mmCIF file of C-alpha atoms and ligand atoms in Angstrom:
data_model
loop_
_atom_site.group_PDB
_atom_site.id
_atom_site.type_symbol
_atom_site.label_atom_id
_atom_site.label_comp_id
_atom_site.label_asym_id
_atom_site.label_seq_id
_atom_site.Cartn_x
_atom_site.Cartn_y
_atom_site.Cartn_z
ATOM 1 C CA UNK W 1 7.119 11.471 40.984
ATOM 2 C CA UNK W 2 9.878 13.460 39.360
ATOM 3 C CA UNK W 3 10.395 13.843 35.624
ATOM 4 C CA UNK W 4 14.174 13.809 36.066
ATOM 5 C CA UNK W 5 15.529 10.269 36.191
ATOM 6 C CA UNK W 6 17.904 9.528 39.100
ATOM 7 C CA UNK W 7 21.589 9.387 38.162
ATOM 8 C CA UNK W 8 21.573 5.590 38.411
ATOM 9 C CA UNK W 9 18.801 5.482 35.808
ATOM 10 C CA UNK W 10 19.407 3.041 32.948
ATOM 11 C CA UNK W 11 17.173 2.884 29.911
ATOM 12 C CA UNK W 12 14.415 0.239 30.165
ATOM 13 C CA UNK W 13 15.277 -3.021 28.420
ATOM 14 C CA UNK W 14 12.578 -2.129 25.880
ATOM 15 C CA UNK W 15 15.061 0.401 24.446
ATOM 16 C CA UNK W 16 16.765 -2.668 22.983
ATOM 17 C CA UNK W 17 13.599 -3.936 21.381
ATOM 18 C CA UNK W 18 11.796 -1.197 19.567
ATOM 19 C CA UNK W 19 8.253 -1.921 18.459
ATOM 20 C CA UNK W 20 6.114 -0.061 15.933
ATOM 21 C CA UNK W 21 2.457 -0.975 15.479
ATOM 22 C CA UNK W 22 1.251 -0.528 11.916
ATOM 23 C CA UNK W 23 -2.180 1.073 11.723
ATOM 24 C CA UNK W 24 -4.660 -0.025 9.055
ATOM 25 C CA UNK W 25 -8.004 1.232 7.832
ATOM 26 C CA UNK W 26 -11.005 -1.001 7.158
ATOM 27 C CA UNK W 27 -10.038 -1.488 3.494
ATOM 28 C CA UNK W 28 -6.742 -3.122 4.498
ATOM 29 C CA UNK W 29 -4.624 -0.066 3.626
ATOM 30 C CA UNK W 30 -1.806 0.825 6.036
ATOM 31 C CA UNK W 31 -2.197 4.363 7.369
ATOM 32 C CA UNK W 32 1.070 4.693 9.340
ATOM 33 C CA UNK W 33 2.642 3.425 12.535
ATOM 34 C CA UNK W 34 2.815 4.273 16.219
ATOM 35 C CA UNK W 35 5.525 3.490 18.723
ATOM 36 C CA UNK W 36 4.620 0.979 21.437
ATOM 37 C CA UNK W 37 6.284 -0.678 24.413
ATOM 38 C CA UNK W 38 7.398 -4.214 23.557
ATOM 39 C CA UNK W 39 7.221 -5.113 27.257
ATOM 40 C CA UNK W 40 3.437 -4.766 27.187
ATOM 41 C CA UNK W 41 0.871 -6.997 25.459
ATOM 42 C CA UNK W 42 -0.751 -5.632 22.295
ATOM 43 C CA UNK W 43 -2.415 -8.591 20.595
ATOM 44 C CA UNK W 44 -6.106 -9.450 20.801
ATOM 45 C CA UNK W 45 -6.696 -13.097 21.792
ATOM 46 C CA UNK W 46 -8.954 -13.445 18.730
ATOM 47 C CA UNK W 47 -6.184 -12.437 16.345
ATOM 48 C CA UNK W 48 -6.069 -14.936 13.476
ATOM 49 C CA UNK W 49 -2.291 -14.686 13.475
ATOM 50 C CA UNK W 50 -2.355 -16.407 16.860
ATOM 51 C CA UNK W 51 -5.430 -18.623 16.631
ATOM 52 C CA UNK W 52 -4.664 -19.910 13.100
ATOM 53 C CA UNK W 53 -1.095 -18.879 12.351
ATOM 54 C CA UNK W 54 -2.793 -17.002 9.503
ATOM 55 C CA UNK W 55 -0.353 -14.300 8.518
ATOM 56 C CA UNK W 56 3.085 -13.610 7.101
ATOM 57 C CA UNK W 57 6.438 -12.336 8.277
ATOM 58 C CA UNK W 58 9.923 -11.288 7.221
ATOM 59 C CA UNK W 59 13.124 -11.079 9.247
ATOM 60 C CA UNK W 60 15.761 -8.597 8.071
ATOM 61 C CA UNK W 61 19.404 -8.221 9.130
ATOM 62 C CA UNK W 62 20.588 -4.873 10.445
ATOM 63 C CA UNK W 63 24.328 -4.120 10.357
ATOM 64 C CA UNK W 64 25.218 -0.961 12.319
ATOM 65 C CA UNK W 65 21.802 0.529 11.584
ATOM 66 C CA UNK W 66 21.709 -0.457 7.902
ATOM 67 C CA UNK W 67 18.796 -2.720 7.015
ATOM 68 C CA UNK W 68 20.174 -5.255 4.554
ATOM 69 C CA UNK W 69 18.423 -6.640 1.456
ATOM 70 C CA UNK W 70 15.483 -4.381 2.325
ATOM 71 C CA UNK W 71 13.879 -4.366 -1.147
ATOM 72 C CA UNK W 72 14.192 -8.133 -1.540
ATOM 73 C CA UNK W 73 12.557 -8.682 1.845
ATOM 74 C CA UNK W 74 9.740 -6.221 1.154
ATOM 75 C CA UNK W 75 9.067 -7.815 -2.234
ATOM 76 C CA UNK W 76 8.950 -11.235 -0.620
ATOM 77 C CA UNK W 77 6.591 -9.876 2.067
ATOM 78 C CA UNK W 78 4.251 -8.724 -0.736
ATOM 79 C CA UNK W 79 4.619 -12.082 -2.498
ATOM 80 C CA UNK W 80 3.687 -13.976 0.685
ATOM 81 C CA UNK W 81 0.649 -11.677 1.087
ATOM 82 C CA UNK W 82 -0.454 -12.563 -2.461
ATOM 83 C CA UNK W 83 -0.039 -16.282 -1.789
ATOM 84 C CA UNK W 84 -2.295 -15.979 1.312
ATOM 85 C CA UNK W 85 -4.840 -13.715 -0.444
ATOM 86 C CA UNK W 86 -4.103 -10.938 2.049
ATOM 87 C CA UNK W 87 -4.476 -7.307 0.946
ATOM 88 C CA UNK W 88 -1.220 -6.039 -0.527
ATOM 89 C CA UNK W 89 0.903 -4.452 2.223
ATOM 90 C CA UNK W 90 1.684 -0.785 1.642
ATOM 91 C CA UNK W 91 5.420 -1.211 1.213
ATOM 92 C CA UNK W 92 6.137 2.501 1.707
ATOM 93 C CA UNK W 93 4.743 2.395 5.256
ATOM 94 C CA UNK W 94 6.475 -0.906 6.046
ATOM 95 C CA UNK W 95 9.771 0.359 4.636
ATOM 96 C CA UNK W 96 9.648 3.474 6.843
ATOM 97 C CA UNK W 97 8.860 1.366 9.914
ATOM 98 C CA UNK W 98 11.719 -1.045 9.195
ATOM 99 C CA UNK W 99 14.169 1.817 8.620
ATOM 100 C CA UNK W 100 13.037 3.475 11.865
ATOM 101 C CA UNK W 101 13.752 0.260 13.793
ATOM 102 C CA UNK W 102 17.136 0.039 12.063
ATOM 103 C CA UNK W 103 17.950 3.544 13.282
ATOM 104 C CA UNK W 104 17.056 2.656 16.850
ATOM 105 C CA UNK W 105 19.383 -0.329 16.814
ATOM 106 C CA UNK W 106 22.246 1.495 15.096
ATOM 107 C CA UNK W 107 24.509 1.160 18.154
ATOM 108 C CA UNK W 108 24.572 -2.586 17.718
ATOM 109 C CA UNK W 109 27.034 -4.293 15.426
ATOM 110 C CA UNK W 110 24.287 -6.736 14.389
ATOM 111 C CA UNK W 111 20.564 -6.656 14.990
ATOM 112 C CA UNK W 112 17.389 -7.767 13.301
ATOM 113 C CA UNK W 113 13.923 -6.475 12.570
ATOM 114 C CA UNK W 114 10.835 -8.548 11.913
ATOM 115 C CA UNK W 115 7.676 -7.450 10.151
ATOM 116 C CA UNK W 116 4.454 -9.332 10.810
ATOM 117 C CA UNK W 117 1.092 -8.977 9.106
ATOM 118 C CA UNK W 118 -1.883 -11.098 10.199
ATOM 119 C CA UNK W 119 -5.407 -11.432 8.850
ATOM 120 C CA UNK W 120 -6.441 -9.534 11.966
ATOM 121 C CA UNK W 121 -9.027 -10.073 14.663
ATOM 122 C CA UNK W 122 -11.648 -12.659 13.767
ATOM 123 C CA UNK W 123 -14.918 -10.991 12.795
ATOM 124 C CA UNK W 124 -13.332 -7.556 12.308
ATOM 125 C CA UNK W 125 -12.230 -6.285 8.930
ATOM 126 C CA UNK W 126 -8.917 -4.941 10.200
ATOM 127 C CA UNK W 127 -5.430 -6.287 9.584
ATOM 128 C CA UNK W 128 -2.874 -6.518 12.401
ATOM 129 C CA UNK W 129 0.709 -5.534 11.687
ATOM 130 C CA UNK W 130 3.859 -4.621 13.512
ATOM 131 C CA UNK W 131 7.615 -4.221 13.133
ATOM 132 C CA UNK W 132 9.843 -5.233 16.004
ATOM 133 C CA UNK W 133 13.614 -5.351 16.445
ATOM 134 C CA UNK W 134 16.291 -6.806 18.711
ATOM 135 C CA UNK W 135 20.078 -6.986 18.893
ATOM 136 C CA UNK W 136 21.268 -10.276 17.332
ATOM 137 C CA UNK W 137 22.681 -13.198 19.286
ATOM 138 C CA UNK W 138 26.385 -13.933 18.856
ATOM 139 C CA UNK W 139 26.666 -16.394 15.946
ATOM 140 C CA UNK W 140 30.484 -16.452 15.651
ATOM 141 C CA UNK W 141 30.732 -20.080 16.649
ATOM 142 C CA UNK W 142 28.066 -21.294 14.185
ATOM 143 C CA UNK W 143 29.659 -19.231 11.398
ATOM 144 C CA UNK W 144 33.170 -20.595 11.912
ATOM 145 C CA UNK W 145 32.716 -24.119 13.260
ATOM 146 C CA UNK W 146 29.574 -24.884 11.287
ATOM 147 C CA UNK W 147 26.453 -26.898 12.019
ATOM 148 C CA UNK W 148 25.592 -30.580 12.046
ATOM 149 C CA UNK W 149 22.440 -31.090 10.027
ATOM 150 C CA UNK W 150 19.896 -33.889 9.778
ATOM 151 C CA UNK W 151 18.194 -34.586 6.457
ATOM 152 C CA UNK W 152 14.467 -34.826 7.168
ATOM 153 C CA UNK W 153 11.685 -35.896 4.815
ATOM 154 C CA UNK W 154 9.365 -32.951 4.178
ATOM 155 C CA UNK W 155 6.647 -35.382 3.094
ATOM 156 C CA UNK W 156 5.829 -33.227 0.045
ATOM 157 C CA UNK W 157 6.872 -33.624 -3.570
ATOM 158 C CA UNK W 158 9.257 -31.107 -5.076
ATOM 159 C CA UNK W 159 6.487 -29.835 -7.410
ATOM 160 C CA UNK W 160 4.037 -29.166 -4.560
ATOM 161 C CA UNK W 161 3.972 -25.411 -5.218
ATOM 162 C CA UNK W 162 2.409 -26.118 -8.640
ATOM 163 C CA UNK W 163 0.189 -29.061 -7.738
ATOM 164 C CA UNK W 164 -1.106 -27.833 -4.347
ATOM 165 C CA UNK W 165 -0.601 -24.093 -3.968
ATOM 166 C CA UNK W 166 -2.909 -24.076 -0.914
ATOM 167 C CA UNK W 167 -0.097 -25.790 1.022
ATOM 168 C CA UNK W 168 1.697 -22.426 0.716
ATOM 169 C CA UNK W 169 5.111 -23.953 -0.014
ATOM 170 C CA UNK W 170 7.443 -21.017 -0.521
ATOM 171 C CA UNK W 171 5.352 -18.479 1.432
ATOM 172 C CA UNK W 172 6.764 -17.071 4.670
ATOM 173 C CA UNK W 173 3.746 -17.721 6.863
ATOM 174 C CA UNK W 174 3.366 -17.539 10.639
ATOM 175 C CA UNK W 175 2.658 -21.290 10.700
ATOM 176 C CA UNK W 176 6.230 -22.304 11.563
ATOM 177 C CA UNK W 177 5.343 -24.933 14.188
ATOM 178 C CA UNK W 178 6.367 -27.630 11.675
ATOM 179 C CA UNK W 179 9.725 -25.921 11.151
ATOM 180 C CA UNK W 180 10.321 -25.806 14.912
ATOM 181 C CA UNK W 181 9.283 -29.446 15.347
ATOM 182 C CA UNK W 182 11.788 -30.419 12.652
ATOM 183 C CA UNK W 183 14.623 -28.686 14.531
ATOM 184 C CA UNK W 184 13.654 -30.523 17.729
ATOM 185 C CA UNK W 185 13.768 -33.803 15.792
ATOM 186 C CA UNK W 186 17.227 -32.882 14.466
ATOM 187 C CA UNK W 187 18.357 -32.216 18.052
ATOM 188 C CA UNK W 188 17.056 -35.619 19.136
ATOM 189 C CA UNK W 189 19.269 -37.046 16.387
ATOM 190 C CA UNK W 190 22.318 -35.167 17.684
ATOM 191 C CA UNK W 191 22.236 -32.454 15.002
ATOM 192 C CA UNK W 192 21.808 -28.677 15.217
ATOM 193 C CA UNK W 193 19.618 -27.943 12.236
ATOM 194 C CA UNK W 194 17.707 -29.459 9.342
ATOM 195 C CA UNK W 195 17.755 -29.696 5.578
ATOM 196 C CA UNK W 196 14.389 -30.863 4.270
ATOM 197 C CA UNK W 197 14.222 -33.420 1.451
ATOM 198 C CA UNK W 198 11.165 -33.732 -0.809
ATOM 199 C CA UNK W 199 9.304 -37.051 -0.952
ATOM 200 C CA UNK W 200 10.735 -37.516 -4.484
ATOM 201 C CA UNK W 201 14.288 -37.189 -3.215
ATOM 202 C CA UNK W 202 15.387 -33.571 -3.797
ATOM 203 C CA UNK W 203 17.046 -31.182 -1.378
ATOM 204 C CA UNK W 204 14.678 -28.344 -0.431
ATOM 205 C CA UNK W 205 15.769 -25.876 2.285
ATOM 206 C CA UNK W 206 16.298 -25.540 6.017
ATOM 207 C CA UNK W 207 13.415 -24.596 8.347
ATOM 208 C CA UNK W 208 14.682 -21.008 8.095
ATOM 209 C CA UNK W 209 17.595 -21.148 5.683
ATOM 210 C CA UNK W 210 18.608 -21.823 2.087
ATOM 211 C CA UNK W 211 21.008 -24.599 1.065
ATOM 212 C CA UNK W 212 24.070 -23.674 -1.015
ATOM 213 C CA UNK W 213 26.598 -26.201 -2.385
ATOM 214 C CA UNK W 214 30.007 -25.573 -3.972
ATOM 215 C CA UNK W 215 31.305 -28.056 -6.490
ATOM 216 C CA UNK W 216 34.490 -26.758 -8.075
ATOM 217 C CA UNK W 217 33.830 -23.141 -8.987
ATOM 218 C CA UNK W 218 30.071 -23.609 -9.259
ATOM 219 C CA UNK W 219 27.603 -22.689 -6.548
ATOM 220 C CA UNK W 220 24.182 -24.260 -6.651
ATOM 221 C CA UNK W 221 20.911 -24.048 -4.800
ATOM 222 C CA UNK W 222 17.588 -25.871 -5.291
ATOM 223 C CA UNK W 223 15.150 -24.248 -7.730
ATOM 224 C CA UNK W 224 11.722 -25.368 -6.498
ATOM 225 C CA UNK W 225 9.324 -25.849 -3.605
ATOM 226 C CA UNK W 226 11.130 -23.391 -1.348
ATOM 227 C CA UNK W 227 11.155 -19.808 -0.158
ATOM 228 C CA UNK W 228 13.458 -17.721 -2.398
ATOM 229 C CA UNK W 229 16.260 -16.700 -0.005
ATOM 230 C CA UNK W 230 17.466 -13.104 0.090
ATOM 231 C CA UNK W 231 20.853 -14.122 1.546
ATOM 232 C CA UNK W 232 21.416 -16.737 -1.153
ATOM 233 C CA UNK W 233 20.278 -14.133 -3.694
ATOM 234 C CA UNK W 234 22.908 -11.627 -2.551
ATOM 235 C CA UNK W 235 25.655 -14.264 -2.458
ATOM 236 C CA UNK W 236 24.774 -15.534 -5.925
ATOM 237 C CA UNK W 237 24.710 -11.995 -7.351
ATOM 238 C CA UNK W 238 28.223 -11.427 -5.940
ATOM 239 C CA UNK W 239 29.575 -14.880 -6.935
ATOM 240 C CA UNK W 240 31.890 -13.521 -9.680
ATOM 241 C CA UNK W 241 33.782 -11.562 -6.962
ATOM 242 C CA UNK W 242 35.053 -14.913 -5.748
ATOM 243 C CA UNK W 243 35.541 -16.330 -9.268
ATOM 244 C CA UNK W 244 32.430 -18.457 -8.870
ATOM 245 C CA UNK W 245 29.421 -19.034 -11.049
ATOM 246 C CA UNK W 246 26.027 -19.644 -9.548
ATOM 247 C CA UNK W 247 23.150 -21.801 -10.780
ATOM 248 C CA UNK W 248 19.786 -23.034 -9.544
ATOM 249 C CA UNK W 249 19.391 -26.741 -10.201
ATOM 250 C CA UNK W 250 17.762 -29.816 -8.716
ATOM 251 C CA UNK W 251 20.056 -31.277 -6.023
ATOM 252 C CA UNK W 252 19.957 -34.573 -4.149
ATOM 253 C CA UNK W 253 21.390 -35.771 -0.829
ATOM 254 C CA UNK W 254 24.151 -37.473 -2.864
ATOM 255 C CA UNK W 255 25.088 -34.058 -4.298
ATOM 256 C CA UNK W 256 25.302 -32.700 -0.750
ATOM 257 C CA UNK W 257 27.538 -35.556 0.394
ATOM 258 C CA UNK W 258 29.782 -35.154 -2.668
ATOM 259 C CA UNK W 259 30.010 -31.326 -2.626
ATOM 260 C CA UNK W 260 33.370 -29.796 -1.690
ATOM 261 C CA UNK W 261 31.555 -27.393 0.608
ATOM 262 C CA UNK W 262 27.966 -26.838 1.729
ATOM 263 C CA UNK W 263 26.191 -24.192 3.749
ATOM 264 C CA UNK W 264 22.837 -23.120 5.046
ATOM 265 C CA UNK W 265 22.438 -19.372 4.717
ATOM 266 C CA UNK W 266 19.868 -16.938 6.073
ATOM 267 C CA UNK W 267 19.295 -13.414 7.286
ATOM 268 C CA UNK W 268 20.665 -12.671 10.776
ATOM 269 C CA UNK W 269 22.679 -15.901 11.234
ATOM 270 C CA UNK W 270 24.167 -15.365 7.760
ATOM 271 C CA UNK W 271 26.479 -18.116 6.441
ATOM 272 C CA UNK W 272 26.962 -21.330 8.420
ATOM 273 C CA UNK W 273 28.975 -24.182 6.946
ATOM 274 C CA UNK W 274 27.502 -27.688 7.135
ATOM 275 C CA UNK W 275 30.067 -29.772 9.005
ATOM 276 C CA UNK W 276 28.154 -33.045 9.277
ATOM 277 C CA UNK W 277 25.181 -34.635 7.537
ATOM 278 C CA UNK W 278 23.246 -37.319 9.446
ATOM 279 C CA UNK W 279 26.267 -37.864 11.690
ATOM 280 C CA UNK W 280 28.785 -38.133 8.838
ATOM 281 C CA UNK W 281 31.479 -35.443 9.103
ATOM 282 C CA UNK W 282 32.177 -33.443 5.946
ATOM 283 C CA UNK W 283 34.767 -30.799 5.016
ATOM 284 C CA UNK W 284 33.977 -27.109 5.420
ATOM 285 C CA UNK W 285 35.325 -24.173 3.406
ATOM 286 C CA UNK W 286 36.376 -21.896 6.254
ATOM 287 C CA UNK W 287 37.890 -19.156 4.096
ATOM 288 C CA UNK W 288 34.888 -18.744 1.777
ATOM 289 C CA UNK W 289 32.563 -18.843 4.801
ATOM 290 C CA UNK W 290 34.535 -16.035 6.450
ATOM 291 C CA UNK W 291 34.674 -14.004 3.232
ATOM 292 C CA UNK W 292 30.921 -14.330 2.729
ATOM 293 C CA UNK W 293 30.110 -13.413 6.308
ATOM 294 C CA UNK W 294 32.337 -10.359 6.012
ATOM 295 C CA UNK W 295 30.637 -9.437 2.750
ATOM 296 C CA UNK W 296 27.118 -9.834 4.169
ATOM 297 C CA UNK W 297 27.951 -7.864 7.283
ATOM 298 C CA UNK W 298 29.343 -4.965 5.240
ATOM 299 C CA UNK W 299 26.223 -4.577 3.062
ATOM 300 C CA UNK W 300 24.859 -1.051 3.225
ATOM 301 C CA UNK W 301 21.586 -1.868 1.495
HETATM 302 N N1 LIG R 1 13.804 -20.725 3.808
HETATM 303 C C1 LIG R 1 12.921 -20.527 4.807
HETATM 304 C C2 LIG R 1 11.812 -21.505 5.023
HETATM 305 C C3 LIG R 1 13.050 -19.389 5.640
HETATM 306 O O1 LIG R 1 12.177 -19.170 6.624
HETATM 307 C C4 LIG R 1 14.116 -18.481 5.406
HETATM 308 C C5 LIG R 1 14.241 -17.250 6.225
HETATM 309 O O2 LIG R 1 14.741 -17.210 7.288
HETATM 310 C C6 LIG R 1 15.034 -18.761 4.390
HETATM 311 C C7 LIG R 1 14.822 -19.878 3.582
HETATM 312 C C8 LIG R 1 16.223 -17.875 4.133
HETATM 313 O O3 LIG R 1 15.806 -16.641 3.627
HETATM 314 P P1 LIG R 1 16.626 -15.304 3.905
HETATM 315 O O4 LIG R 1 18.019 -15.541 3.398
HETATM 316 O O5 LIG R 1 15.920 -14.291 3.105
HETATM 317 O O6 LIG R 1 16.608 -15.061 5.366
#
C-alpha cells in the first residue's frame, strides 16, 4: 500500500463529520479530547446514555466556521448537568472541542456541532462525552414558506418544573423519544411540527424549538416549563434593532391564533414562521423572518 493517495482520491465522507471524543478521569473531570472516525462505532453497549437515555446534549449552529451562541449553549449544558446530578462538565475542554469542530466545518455556509455527555458505562465510574459536527441541511423552504404546526397536549402542568423537578422539564436530556413521537403524531395530522400545550392550557415549546409571537411591536415567549432557548434569547436581545420590545409572559393557544405573526425558532433551523395551526392557515411575517434569519446567520459569536 502506498502512502500517496491516487489522483482520483477524494476525502472520506467522515471529513464532513468530525468527531472528538472527550476523555474523562474517574472523578468525572474532563482531561481533553482525541480525534476519532465518525464512521466507526465508539459506544459501549452498556452506556447509560443508550440504555436509559441518561445524559444531556446541546446542538450549536456554525456559520462559516463561527460557533454561534457558544457561551449560552455551554451554560445551558452545565445547567442540564446540574438538573441530572451529573458532574459539572469542564466547559474549557468542551469549548475547545466545539471550536475545533467549527474550524473543520468552516468551508460550509451552515453546519452544526452537538455535544453529548452521558452518565457513562453502567458499573464504571467514567463519564462518556463527545462532540460531533455535520454540514446543515438546506432549510430555505422552511424559513420562507413556514411550517404547519399541531398543538399537542404535553400532559404536564405549566408549573411542573417546580412541583416535579425529577421530570426534568427544561433540561436538554438524551430522552427525546417523546419529542420524536410528538412530531410523528403531528405528521399523522397533516402538520410538520409541534407546539406543546400544558395540561392547564398554556403554550410551552416545540419538541426542539421555542415559540415566539408578535402582537403589534411586542414579541413574547412563554416563561415556564420549557428549555430556555438560545435562539430566542439572541432575537430578544436584538429586538430593539427592529423597533420591537420583548417580554416573557404566559401565552395560550388563543394568543397564538390572534397573533399577527408566530414562529418556532431554534439553533440550526433558525427562524421558521408558523403558517398554520391545527389545519387553520394563519398569516406569516415574511420580511421579519428573513431579517431574523439573516441576523442569526451573520452572528460571529
Ligand atoms: N426547546 C427544546 C425542547 C429544544 O430541544 C430546543 C433546542 O433545539 C429549543 C427549545 C430551542 O433552543 P435553541 O434555540 O437554543 O436551539
